[in-house]
CSV table of N, CA and C in Angstrom, one decimal:
chain,number,residue,atom,x,y,z
F,1,MET,N,146.1,-211.0,90.7
F,1,MET,CA,145.3,-211.5,91.8
F,1,MET,C,145.5,-210.6,93.0
F,2,THR,N,144.4,-210.4,93.7
F,2,THR,CA,144.5,-209.5,94.9
F,2,THR,C,143.9,-210.3,96.0
F,3,ILE,N,144.3,-210.0,97.2
F,3,ILE,CA,143.8,-210.5,98.4
F,3,ILE,C,143.2,-209.4,99.3
F,4,GLY,N,142.3,-209.8,100.1
F,4,GLY,CA,141.7,-208.7,101.0
F,4,GLY,C,142.5,-208.3,102.1
F,5,GLU,N,142.3,-207.1,102.6
F,5,GLU,CA,143.0,-206.6,103.8
F,5,GLU,C,142.7,-207.4,105.0
F,6,SER,N,141.5,-207.9,105.1
F,6,SER,CA,141.1,-208.8,106.3
F,6,SER,C,141.9,-210.1,106.3
F,7,TRP,N,142.2,-210.6,105.1
F,7,TRP,CA,143.0,-211.9,105.1
F,7,TRP,C,144.4,-211.6,105.6
F,8,LEU,N,145.0,-210.4,105.1
F,8,LEU,CA,146.3,-210.1,105.5
F,8,LEU,C,146.4,-209.8,107.0
F,9,ARG,N,145.4,-209.1,107.5
F,9,ARG,CA,145.4,-208.8,109.0
F,9,ARG,C,145.2,-210.1,109.8
F,10,ARG,N,144.4,-210.9,109.4
F,10,ARG,CA,144.1,-212.2,110.1
F,10,ARG,C,145.4,-213.1,110.1
F,11,LYS,N,146.0,-213.2,109.0
F,11,LYS,CA,147.2,-214.1,108.9
F,11,LYS,C,148.4,-213.4,109.7
F,12,ALA,N,148.5,-212.1,109.6
F,12,ALA,CA,149.6,-211.4,110.3
F,12,ALA,C,149.3,-211.5,111.9
F,13,GLY,N,148.1,-211.4,112.3
F,13,GLY,CA,147.7,-211.5,113.7
F,13,GLY,C,148.0,-212.9,114.2
F,14,GLN,N,147.9,-213.9,113.4
F,14,GLN,CA,148.2,-215.3,113.8
F,14,GLN,C,149.7,-215.6,113.6
F,15,ARG,N,150.5,-214.6,113.1
F,15,ARG,CA,151.9,-214.7,112.9
F,15,ARG,C,152.2,-215.8,111.8
F,16,LEU,N,151.4,-215.9,110.8
F,16,LEU,CA,151.5,-216.9,109.8
F,16,LEU,C,152.2,-216.3,108.5
F,17,ILE,N,152.3,-215.0,108.4
F,17,ILE,CA,153.0,-214.3,107.3
F,17,ILE,C,153.9,-213.3,107.9
F,18,PRO,N,155.0,-213.0,107.2
F,18,PRO,CA,156.0,-212.0,107.7
F,18,PRO,C,155.4,-210.6,107.7
F,19,CYS,N,155.6,-209.8,108.8
F,19,CYS,CA,155.1,-208.5,108.9
F,19,CYS,C,155.8,-207.8,110.1
F,20,THR,N,155.5,-206.5,110.3
F,20,THR,CA,156.1,-205.8,111.4
F,20,THR,C,154.9,-205.0,112.1
F,21,PHE,N,154.8,-205.1,113.4
F,21,PHE,CA,153.9,-204.3,114.1
F,21,PHE,C,154.6,-203.1,114.7
F,22,VAL,N,154.1,-201.9,114.5
F,22,VAL,CA,154.6,-200.7,115.1
F,22,VAL,C,153.5,-200.2,116.0
F,23,GLY,N,153.7,-200.6,117.3
F,23,GLY,CA,152.6,-200.4,118.2
F,23,GLY,C,151.4,-201.2,117.8
F,24,LYS,N,150.3,-200.7,117.5
F,24,LYS,CA,149.1,-201.5,117.1
F,24,LYS,C,149.0,-201.4,115.6
F,25,HIS,N,149.9,-200.7,114.9
F,25,HIS,CA,149.8,-200.6,113.4
F,25,HIS,C,150.6,-201.7,112.7
F,26,LEU,N,150.0,-202.2,111.7
F,26,LEU,CA,150.6,-203.3,110.9
F,26,LEU,C,151.3,-202.8,109.7
F,27,ARG,N,152.6,-203.2,109.5
F,27,ARG,CA,153.3,-202.7,108.3
F,27,ARG,C,154.0,-203.9,107.6
F,28,PHE,N,154.1,-203.8,106.3
F,28,PHE,CA,154.7,-204.9,105.5
F,28,PHE,C,155.8,-204.2,104.7
F,29,SER,N,157.0,-204.7,104.8
F,29,SER,CA,158.1,-204.2,104.0
F,29,SER,C,158.1,-204.9,102.6
F,30,ASP,N,158.8,-204.3,101.7
F,30,ASP,CA,158.9,-204.9,100.4
F,30,ASP,C,159.4,-206.4,100.5
F,31,GLU,N,160.3,-206.7,101.3
F,31,GLU,CA,160.8,-208.0,101.5
F,31,GLU,C,159.7,-208.9,102.1
F,32,ASP,N,158.9,-208.4,103.0
F,32,ASP,CA,157.7,-209.2,103.6
F,32,ASP,C,156.8,-209.6,102.4
F,33,LEU,N,156.4,-208.6,101.6
F,33,LEU,CA,155.5,-208.8,100.5
F,33,LEU,C,156.0,-209.8,99.5
F,34,ARG,N,157.3,-209.8,99.2
F,34,ARG,CA,157.9,-210.7,98.3
F,34,ARG,C,157.9,-212.1,98.9
F,35,ALA,N,158.1,-212.3,100.2
F,35,ALA,CA,158.1,-213.6,100.8
F,35,ALA,C,156.6,-214.1,100.8
F,36,ILE,N,155.7,-213.3,101.1
F,36,ILE,CA,154.3,-213.7,101.1
F,36,ILE,C,153.9,-214.2,99.7
F,37,VAL,N,154.3,-213.5,98.6
F,37,VAL,CA,153.9,-213.9,97.3
F,37,VAL,C,154.6,-215.2,96.9
F,38,ALA,N,155.9,-215.3,97.3
F,38,ALA,CA,156.7,-216.5,97.0
F,38,ALA,C,156.1,-217.7,97.7
F,39,ALA,N,155.6,-217.6,98.9
F,39,ALA,CA,155.0,-218.7,99.6
F,39,ALA,C,153.7,-219.1,99.0
F,40,GLY,N,153.0,-218.2,98.4
F,40,GLY,CA,151.7,-218.5,97.8
F,40,GLY,C,151.8,-219.0,96.3
F,41,ARG,N,153.0,-218.9,95.8
F,41,ARG,CA,153.1,-219.3,94.4
F,41,ARG,C,152.9,-220.7,94.1
F,42,ARG,N,152.2,-221.0,93.1
F,42,ARG,CA,151.9,-222.4,92.7
F,42,ARG,C,152.3,-222.7,91.3
F,43,GLY,N,152.7,-223.9,91.0
F,43,GLY,CA,153.0,-224.3,89.7
F,43,GLY,C,151.7,-224.7,88.9
F,44,PRO,N,151.9,-225.1,87.7
F,44,PRO,CA,150.7,-225.6,87.0
F,44,PRO,C,150.1,-226.8,87.6
F,45,SER,N,148.8,-226.9,87.6
F,45,SER,CA,148.1,-228.0,88.2
F,45,SER,C,148.2,-229.2,87.3
F,46,ARG,N,148.1,-230.4,87.8
F,46,ARG,CA,148.2,-231.6,87.0
F,46,ARG,C,146.9,-231.8,86.2
F,47,TRP,N,145.9,-231.2,86.7
F,47,TRP,CA,144.6,-231.3,86.0
F,47,TRP,C,144.6,-230.8,84.6
F,48,ASN,N,145.4,-229.7,84.4
F,48,ASN,CA,145.5,-229.1,83.1
F,48,ASN,C,146.5,-229.7,82.2
F,49,GLN,N,147.3,-230.6,82.7
F,49,GLN,CA,148.3,-231.2,81.8
F,49,GLN,C,147.8,-232.3,81.1
F,50,ALA,N,148.2,-232.5,79.8
F,50,ALA,CA,147.8,-233.6,79.0
F,50,ALA,C,148.4,-234.9,79.5
F,51,PRO,N,147.7,-236.0,79.5
F,51,PRO,CA,148.3,-237.2,80.0
F,51,PRO,C,149.4,-237.7,79.1
F,52,SER,N,150.4,-238.3,79.7
F,52,SER,CA,151.6,-238.8,79.0
F,52,SER,C,151.2,-240.1,78.3
F,53,ARG,N,151.8,-240.2,77.1
F,53,ARG,CA,151.6,-241.4,76.3
F,53,ARG,C,152.6,-242.5,76.7
F,54,ALA,N,153.7,-242.1,77.3
F,54,ALA,CA,154.8,-243.0,77.6
F,54,ALA,C,154.4,-244.2,78.5
F,55,GLY,N,153.5,-244.0,79.4
F,55,GLY,CA,153.1,-245.0,80.3
F,55,GLY,C,151.9,-245.9,79.9
F,56,ARG,N,151.3,-245.5,78.8
F,56,ARG,CA,150.1,-246.2,78.3
F,56,ARG,C,150.5,-247.5,77.5
F,57,GLN,N,149.7,-248.5,77.7
F,57,GLN,CA,149.9,-249.7,76.9
F,57,GLN,C,148.7,-249.8,76.0
F,58,ARG,N,149.0,-250.3,74.8
F,58,ARG,CA,147.9,-250.5,73.8
F,58,ARG,C,147.1,-251.7,74.2
F,59,SER,N,145.8,-251.6,74.2
F,59,SER,CA,145.0,-252.8,74.5
F,59,SER,C,145.0,-253.7,73.3
F,60,ARG,N,145.0,-255.0,73.5
F,60,ARG,CA,145.0,-256.0,72.5
F,60,ARG,C,143.7,-256.8,72.6
F,61,ARG,N,143.1,-257.0,71.6
F,61,ARG,CA,141.8,-257.8,71.6
F,61,ARG,C,142.0,-259.2,71.1
């Protein structure tokens, strides 16, 4: 997955992601990039998981 340069610049300008400004130039260290990736990491969505049978009750007619 890739993100655009404009997204990085916008978030860095808002000080929402770790970065370093050297004068007017924006720099990201390896540590900054790891932190950005870790913050955006998501687990599996519940939508894709099969429903559990444990909580279901059998309907009786």
